[in-house]
Coordinates of N, CA, C and O and ligand atoms in Angstrom, one line a residue:
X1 N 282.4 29.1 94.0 CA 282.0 30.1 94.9 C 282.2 29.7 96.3 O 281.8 28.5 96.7
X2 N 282.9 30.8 97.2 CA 283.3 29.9 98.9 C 281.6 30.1 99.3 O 280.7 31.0 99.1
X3 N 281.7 28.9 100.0 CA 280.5 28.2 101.1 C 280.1 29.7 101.7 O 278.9 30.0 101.6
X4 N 281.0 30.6 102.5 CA 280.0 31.4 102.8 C 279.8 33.0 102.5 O 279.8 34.1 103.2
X5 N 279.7 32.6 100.8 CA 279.5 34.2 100.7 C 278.0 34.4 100.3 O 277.2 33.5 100.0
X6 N 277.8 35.8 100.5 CA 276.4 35.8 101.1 C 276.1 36.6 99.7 O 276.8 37.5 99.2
X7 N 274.6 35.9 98.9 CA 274.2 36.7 97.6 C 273.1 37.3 97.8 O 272.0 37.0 98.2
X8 N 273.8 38.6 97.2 CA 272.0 39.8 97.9 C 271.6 39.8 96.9 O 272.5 39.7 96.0
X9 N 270.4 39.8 96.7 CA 269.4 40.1 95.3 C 269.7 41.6 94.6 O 269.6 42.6 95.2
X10 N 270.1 41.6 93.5 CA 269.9 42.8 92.7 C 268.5 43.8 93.2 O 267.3 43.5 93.4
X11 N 269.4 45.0 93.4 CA 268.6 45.5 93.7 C 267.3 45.9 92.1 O 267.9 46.3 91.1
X12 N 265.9 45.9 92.0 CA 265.5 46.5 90.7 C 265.7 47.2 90.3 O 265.7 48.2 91.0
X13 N 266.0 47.3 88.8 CA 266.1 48.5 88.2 C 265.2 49.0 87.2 O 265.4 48.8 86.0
X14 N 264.0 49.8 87.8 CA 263.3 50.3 87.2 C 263.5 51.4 86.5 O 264.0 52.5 87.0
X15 N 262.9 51.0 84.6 CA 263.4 52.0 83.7 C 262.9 53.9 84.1 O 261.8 54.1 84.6
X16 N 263.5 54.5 83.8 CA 263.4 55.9 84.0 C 262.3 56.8 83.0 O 262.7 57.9 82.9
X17 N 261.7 56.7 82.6 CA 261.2 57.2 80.6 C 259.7 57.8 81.5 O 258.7 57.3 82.0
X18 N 260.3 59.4 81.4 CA 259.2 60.4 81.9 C 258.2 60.7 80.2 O 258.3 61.0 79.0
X19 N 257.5 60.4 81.0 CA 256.2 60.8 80.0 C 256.3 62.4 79.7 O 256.2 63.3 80.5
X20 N 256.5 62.6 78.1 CA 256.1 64.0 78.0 C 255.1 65.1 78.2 O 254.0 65.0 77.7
X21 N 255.6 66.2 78.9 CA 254.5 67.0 79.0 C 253.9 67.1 78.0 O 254.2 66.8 76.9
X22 N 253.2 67.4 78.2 CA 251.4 67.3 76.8 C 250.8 69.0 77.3 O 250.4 69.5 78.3
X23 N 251.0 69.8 75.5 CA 250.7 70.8 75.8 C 248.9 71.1 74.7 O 248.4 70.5 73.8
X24 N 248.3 72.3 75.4 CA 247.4 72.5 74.7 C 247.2 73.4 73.9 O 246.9 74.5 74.4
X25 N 247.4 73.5 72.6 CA 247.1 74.6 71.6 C 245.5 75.6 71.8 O 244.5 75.1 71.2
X26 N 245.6 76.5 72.3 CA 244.1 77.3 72.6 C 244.2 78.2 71.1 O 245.3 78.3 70.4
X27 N 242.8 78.8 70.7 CA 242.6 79.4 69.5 C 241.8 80.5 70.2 O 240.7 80.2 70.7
X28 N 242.2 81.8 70.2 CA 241.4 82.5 71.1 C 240.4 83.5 69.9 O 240.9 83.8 68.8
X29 N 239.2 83.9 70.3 CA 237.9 84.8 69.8 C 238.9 86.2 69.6 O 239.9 86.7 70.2
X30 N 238.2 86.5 68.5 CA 238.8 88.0 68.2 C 237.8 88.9 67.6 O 236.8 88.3 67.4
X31 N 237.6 90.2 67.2 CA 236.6 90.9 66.6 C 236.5 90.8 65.1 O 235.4 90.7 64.5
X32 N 237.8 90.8 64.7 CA 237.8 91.6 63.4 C 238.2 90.3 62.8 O 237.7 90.2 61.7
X33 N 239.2 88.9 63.0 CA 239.5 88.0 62.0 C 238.2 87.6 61.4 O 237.2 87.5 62.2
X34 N 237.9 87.2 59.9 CA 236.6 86.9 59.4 C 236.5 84.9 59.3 O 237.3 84.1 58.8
X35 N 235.5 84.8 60.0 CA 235.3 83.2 60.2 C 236.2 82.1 59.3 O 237.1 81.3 59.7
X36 N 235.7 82.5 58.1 CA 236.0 82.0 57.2 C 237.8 81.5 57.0 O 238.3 80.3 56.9
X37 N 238.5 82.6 57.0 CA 239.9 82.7 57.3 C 240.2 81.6 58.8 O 241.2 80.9 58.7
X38 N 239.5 81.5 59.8 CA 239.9 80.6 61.2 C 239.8 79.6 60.2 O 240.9 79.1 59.7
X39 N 238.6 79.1 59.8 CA 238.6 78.0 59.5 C 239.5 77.4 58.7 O 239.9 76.2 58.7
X40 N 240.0 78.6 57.6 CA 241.4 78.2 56.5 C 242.3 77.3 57.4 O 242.5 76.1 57.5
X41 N 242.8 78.4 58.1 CA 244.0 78.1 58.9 C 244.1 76.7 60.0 O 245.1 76.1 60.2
X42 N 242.8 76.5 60.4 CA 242.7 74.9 61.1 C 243.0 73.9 60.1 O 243.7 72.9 60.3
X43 N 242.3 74.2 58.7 CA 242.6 72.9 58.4 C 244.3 72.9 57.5 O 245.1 71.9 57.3
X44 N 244.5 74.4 57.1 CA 246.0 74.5 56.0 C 246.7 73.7 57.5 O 247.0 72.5 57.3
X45 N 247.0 74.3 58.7 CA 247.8 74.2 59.6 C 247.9 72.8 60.6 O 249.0 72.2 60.8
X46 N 246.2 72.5 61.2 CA 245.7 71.3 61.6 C 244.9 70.3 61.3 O 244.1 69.5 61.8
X47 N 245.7 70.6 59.7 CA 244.5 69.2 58.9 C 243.4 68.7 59.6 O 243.3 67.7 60.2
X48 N 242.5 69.9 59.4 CA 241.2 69.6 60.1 C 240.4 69.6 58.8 O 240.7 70.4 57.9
X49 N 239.3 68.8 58.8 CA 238.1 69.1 57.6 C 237.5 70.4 57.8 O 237.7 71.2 58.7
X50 N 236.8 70.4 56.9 CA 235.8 71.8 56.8 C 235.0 72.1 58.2 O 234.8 73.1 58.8
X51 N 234.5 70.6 58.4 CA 233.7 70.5 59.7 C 234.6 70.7 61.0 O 234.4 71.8 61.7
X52 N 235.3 69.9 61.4 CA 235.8 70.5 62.4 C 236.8 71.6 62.6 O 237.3 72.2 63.6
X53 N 237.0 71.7 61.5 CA 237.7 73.3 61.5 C 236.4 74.2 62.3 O 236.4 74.6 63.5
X54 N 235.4 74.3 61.4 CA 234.4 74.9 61.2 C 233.9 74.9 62.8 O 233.7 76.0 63.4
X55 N 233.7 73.7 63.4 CA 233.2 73.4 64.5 C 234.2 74.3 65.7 O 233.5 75.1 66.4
X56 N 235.3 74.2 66.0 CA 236.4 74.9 66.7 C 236.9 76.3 66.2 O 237.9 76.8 66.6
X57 N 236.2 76.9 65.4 CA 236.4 77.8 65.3 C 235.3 78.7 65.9 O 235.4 79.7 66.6
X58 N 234.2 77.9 65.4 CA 233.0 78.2 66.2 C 232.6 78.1 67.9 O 231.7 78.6 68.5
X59 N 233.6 77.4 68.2 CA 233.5 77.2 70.1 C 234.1 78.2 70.4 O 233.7 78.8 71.4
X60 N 235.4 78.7 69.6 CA 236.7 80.3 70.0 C 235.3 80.9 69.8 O 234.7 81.2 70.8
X61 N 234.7 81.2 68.8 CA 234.3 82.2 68.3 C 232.7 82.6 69.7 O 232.5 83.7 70.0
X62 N 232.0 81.7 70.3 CA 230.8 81.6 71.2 C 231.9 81.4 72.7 O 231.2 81.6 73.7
X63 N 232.8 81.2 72.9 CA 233.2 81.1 74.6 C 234.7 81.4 74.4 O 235.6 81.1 75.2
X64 N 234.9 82.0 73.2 CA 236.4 83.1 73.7 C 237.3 82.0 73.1 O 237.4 82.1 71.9
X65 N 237.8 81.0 73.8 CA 238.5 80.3 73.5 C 238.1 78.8 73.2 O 237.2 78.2 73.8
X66 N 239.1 78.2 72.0 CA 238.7 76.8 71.7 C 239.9 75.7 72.2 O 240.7 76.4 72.9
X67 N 240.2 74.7 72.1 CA 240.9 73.6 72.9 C 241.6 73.4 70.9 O 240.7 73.3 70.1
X68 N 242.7 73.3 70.5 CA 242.6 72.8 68.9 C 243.2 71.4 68.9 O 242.6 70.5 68.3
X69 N 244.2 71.2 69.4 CA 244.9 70.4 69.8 C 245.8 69.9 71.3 O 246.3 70.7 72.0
X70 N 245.9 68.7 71.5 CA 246.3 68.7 72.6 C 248.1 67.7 72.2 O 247.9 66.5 71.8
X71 N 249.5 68.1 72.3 CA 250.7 67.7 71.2 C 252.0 67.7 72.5 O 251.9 67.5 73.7
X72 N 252.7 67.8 71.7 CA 254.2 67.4 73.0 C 254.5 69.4 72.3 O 254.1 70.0 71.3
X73 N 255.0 69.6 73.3 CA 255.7 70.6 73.0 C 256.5 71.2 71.9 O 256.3 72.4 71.5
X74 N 256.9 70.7 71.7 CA 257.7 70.6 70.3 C 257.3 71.3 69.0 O 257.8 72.1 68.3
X75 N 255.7 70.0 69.1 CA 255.1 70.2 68.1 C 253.7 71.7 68.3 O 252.9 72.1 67.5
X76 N 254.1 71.8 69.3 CA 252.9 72.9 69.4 C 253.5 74.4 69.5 O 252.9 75.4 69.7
X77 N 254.9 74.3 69.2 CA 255.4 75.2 69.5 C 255.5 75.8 67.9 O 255.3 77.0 67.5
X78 N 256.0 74.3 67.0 CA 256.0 74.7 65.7 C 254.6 75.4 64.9 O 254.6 76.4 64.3
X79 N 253.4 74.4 65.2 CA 252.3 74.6 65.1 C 251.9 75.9 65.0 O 251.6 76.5 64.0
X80 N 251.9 76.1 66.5 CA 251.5 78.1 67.2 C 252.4 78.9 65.9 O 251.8 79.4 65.0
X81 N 253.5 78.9 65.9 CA 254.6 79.8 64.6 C 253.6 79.9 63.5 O 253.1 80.9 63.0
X82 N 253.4 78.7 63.1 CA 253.2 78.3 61.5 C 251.7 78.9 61.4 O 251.3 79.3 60.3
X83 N 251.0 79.1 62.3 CA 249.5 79.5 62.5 C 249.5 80.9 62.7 O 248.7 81.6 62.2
X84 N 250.4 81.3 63.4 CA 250.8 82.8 63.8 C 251.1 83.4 62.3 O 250.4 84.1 61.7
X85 N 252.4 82.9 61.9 CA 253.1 83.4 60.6 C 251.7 83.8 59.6 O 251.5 84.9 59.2
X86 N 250.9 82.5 59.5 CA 250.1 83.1 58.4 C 248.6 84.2 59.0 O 247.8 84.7 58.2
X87 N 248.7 84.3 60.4 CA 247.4 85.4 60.7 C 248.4 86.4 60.7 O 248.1 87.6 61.0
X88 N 249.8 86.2 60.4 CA 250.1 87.8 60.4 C 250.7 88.4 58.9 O 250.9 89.5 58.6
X89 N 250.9 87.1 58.3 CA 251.0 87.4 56.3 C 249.8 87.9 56.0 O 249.9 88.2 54.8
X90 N 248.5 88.1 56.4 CA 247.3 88.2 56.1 C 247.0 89.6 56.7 O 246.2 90.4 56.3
X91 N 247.8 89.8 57.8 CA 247.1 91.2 58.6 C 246.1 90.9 59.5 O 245.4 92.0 59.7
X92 N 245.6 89.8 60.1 CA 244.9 89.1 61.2 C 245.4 89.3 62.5 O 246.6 89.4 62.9
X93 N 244.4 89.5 63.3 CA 245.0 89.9 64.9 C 245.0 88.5 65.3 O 245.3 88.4 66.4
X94 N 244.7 87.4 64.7 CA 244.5 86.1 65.0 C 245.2 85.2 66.0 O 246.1 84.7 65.4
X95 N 245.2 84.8 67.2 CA 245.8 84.6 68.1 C 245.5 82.8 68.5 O 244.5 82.2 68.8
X96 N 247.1 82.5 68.3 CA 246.8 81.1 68.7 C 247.8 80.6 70.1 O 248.8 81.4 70.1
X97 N 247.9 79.8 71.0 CA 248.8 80.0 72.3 C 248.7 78.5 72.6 O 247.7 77.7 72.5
X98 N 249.7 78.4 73.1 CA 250.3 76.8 73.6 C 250.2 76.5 75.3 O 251.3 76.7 75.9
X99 N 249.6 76.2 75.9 CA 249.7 75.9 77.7 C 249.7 74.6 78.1 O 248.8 73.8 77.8
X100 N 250.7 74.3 78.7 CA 250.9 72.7 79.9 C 249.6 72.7 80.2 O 248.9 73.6 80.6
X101 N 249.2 71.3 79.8 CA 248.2 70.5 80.2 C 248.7 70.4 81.8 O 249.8 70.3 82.2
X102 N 247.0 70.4 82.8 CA 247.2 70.3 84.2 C 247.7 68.5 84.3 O 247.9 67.9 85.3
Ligands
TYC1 N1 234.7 86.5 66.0 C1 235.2 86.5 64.6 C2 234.1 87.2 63.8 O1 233.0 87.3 64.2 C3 235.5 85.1 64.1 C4 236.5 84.4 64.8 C5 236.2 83.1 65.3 C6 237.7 85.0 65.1 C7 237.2 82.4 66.1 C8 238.7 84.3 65.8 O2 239.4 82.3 67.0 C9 238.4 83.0 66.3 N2 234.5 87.6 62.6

C-alpha cells in the first residue's frame, strides 16, 4: 500500500428490517347474533377456550366492541375472511374488522 494513501473508515451499514405493522382484529356488538354462536366462532377461528372466547365476546357484547387479536396483516386479513365466511354461512349480521395498530 503507497505511504500516502489516506484510509477512511467504512462508512456503517446499518441493517434495514422494518418491523411489521401490527394490526388489530376488533369483534363488534350486534343485536340479533346469539352469544353462544360468538363464542363458537372465537375459538373454531381463534383457538380461544370456552373462557376466553366467552370472556371477549362478552366485552363486544357490554362496550360495543372487543380487541380479539392483535397479528401482522396478513394474518388478520385471512382471519377477518374465515370469521366473516362463517357469520355469513350461518345468516349472522356478525361483524369482525382488522385496524393498524397506533
Ligand atoms: N349482543 C348479542 C346478543 O345479545 C351477542 C353478541 C355478543 C353479538 C358479541 C355480537 O360481537 C358480539 N345476542
Amino acid at each position: 500500500m503507497a505511504k500516502d494513501t489516506v484510509l477512511t473508515p467504512k462508512t456503517e451499514t446499518k441493517p434495514k428490517v422494518e418491523k411489521p405493522r401490527l394490526y388489530k382484529i376488533m369483534l363488534h356488538n350486534d343485536d340479533y347474533t346469539p352469544r353462544e354462536f360468538v363464542t363458537i366462532v372465537l375459538k373454531v377461528v381463534f383457538r380461544m377456550s370456552e373462557e376466553t372466547g366467552n370472556r371477549v365476546m362478552l366485552t363486544a357484547h357490554r362496550f360495543g366492541t372487543a380487541v380479539v387479536v392483535v397479528c401482522t396483516r396478513e394474518i388478520a386479513e385471512t382471519k377477518v375472511t374465515e370469521a366473516m365466511d362463517l357469520a355469513k354461512e350461518a345468516g349472522m349480521p356478525l361483524l369482525f374488522t382488522a385496524e393498524p395498530e397506533e
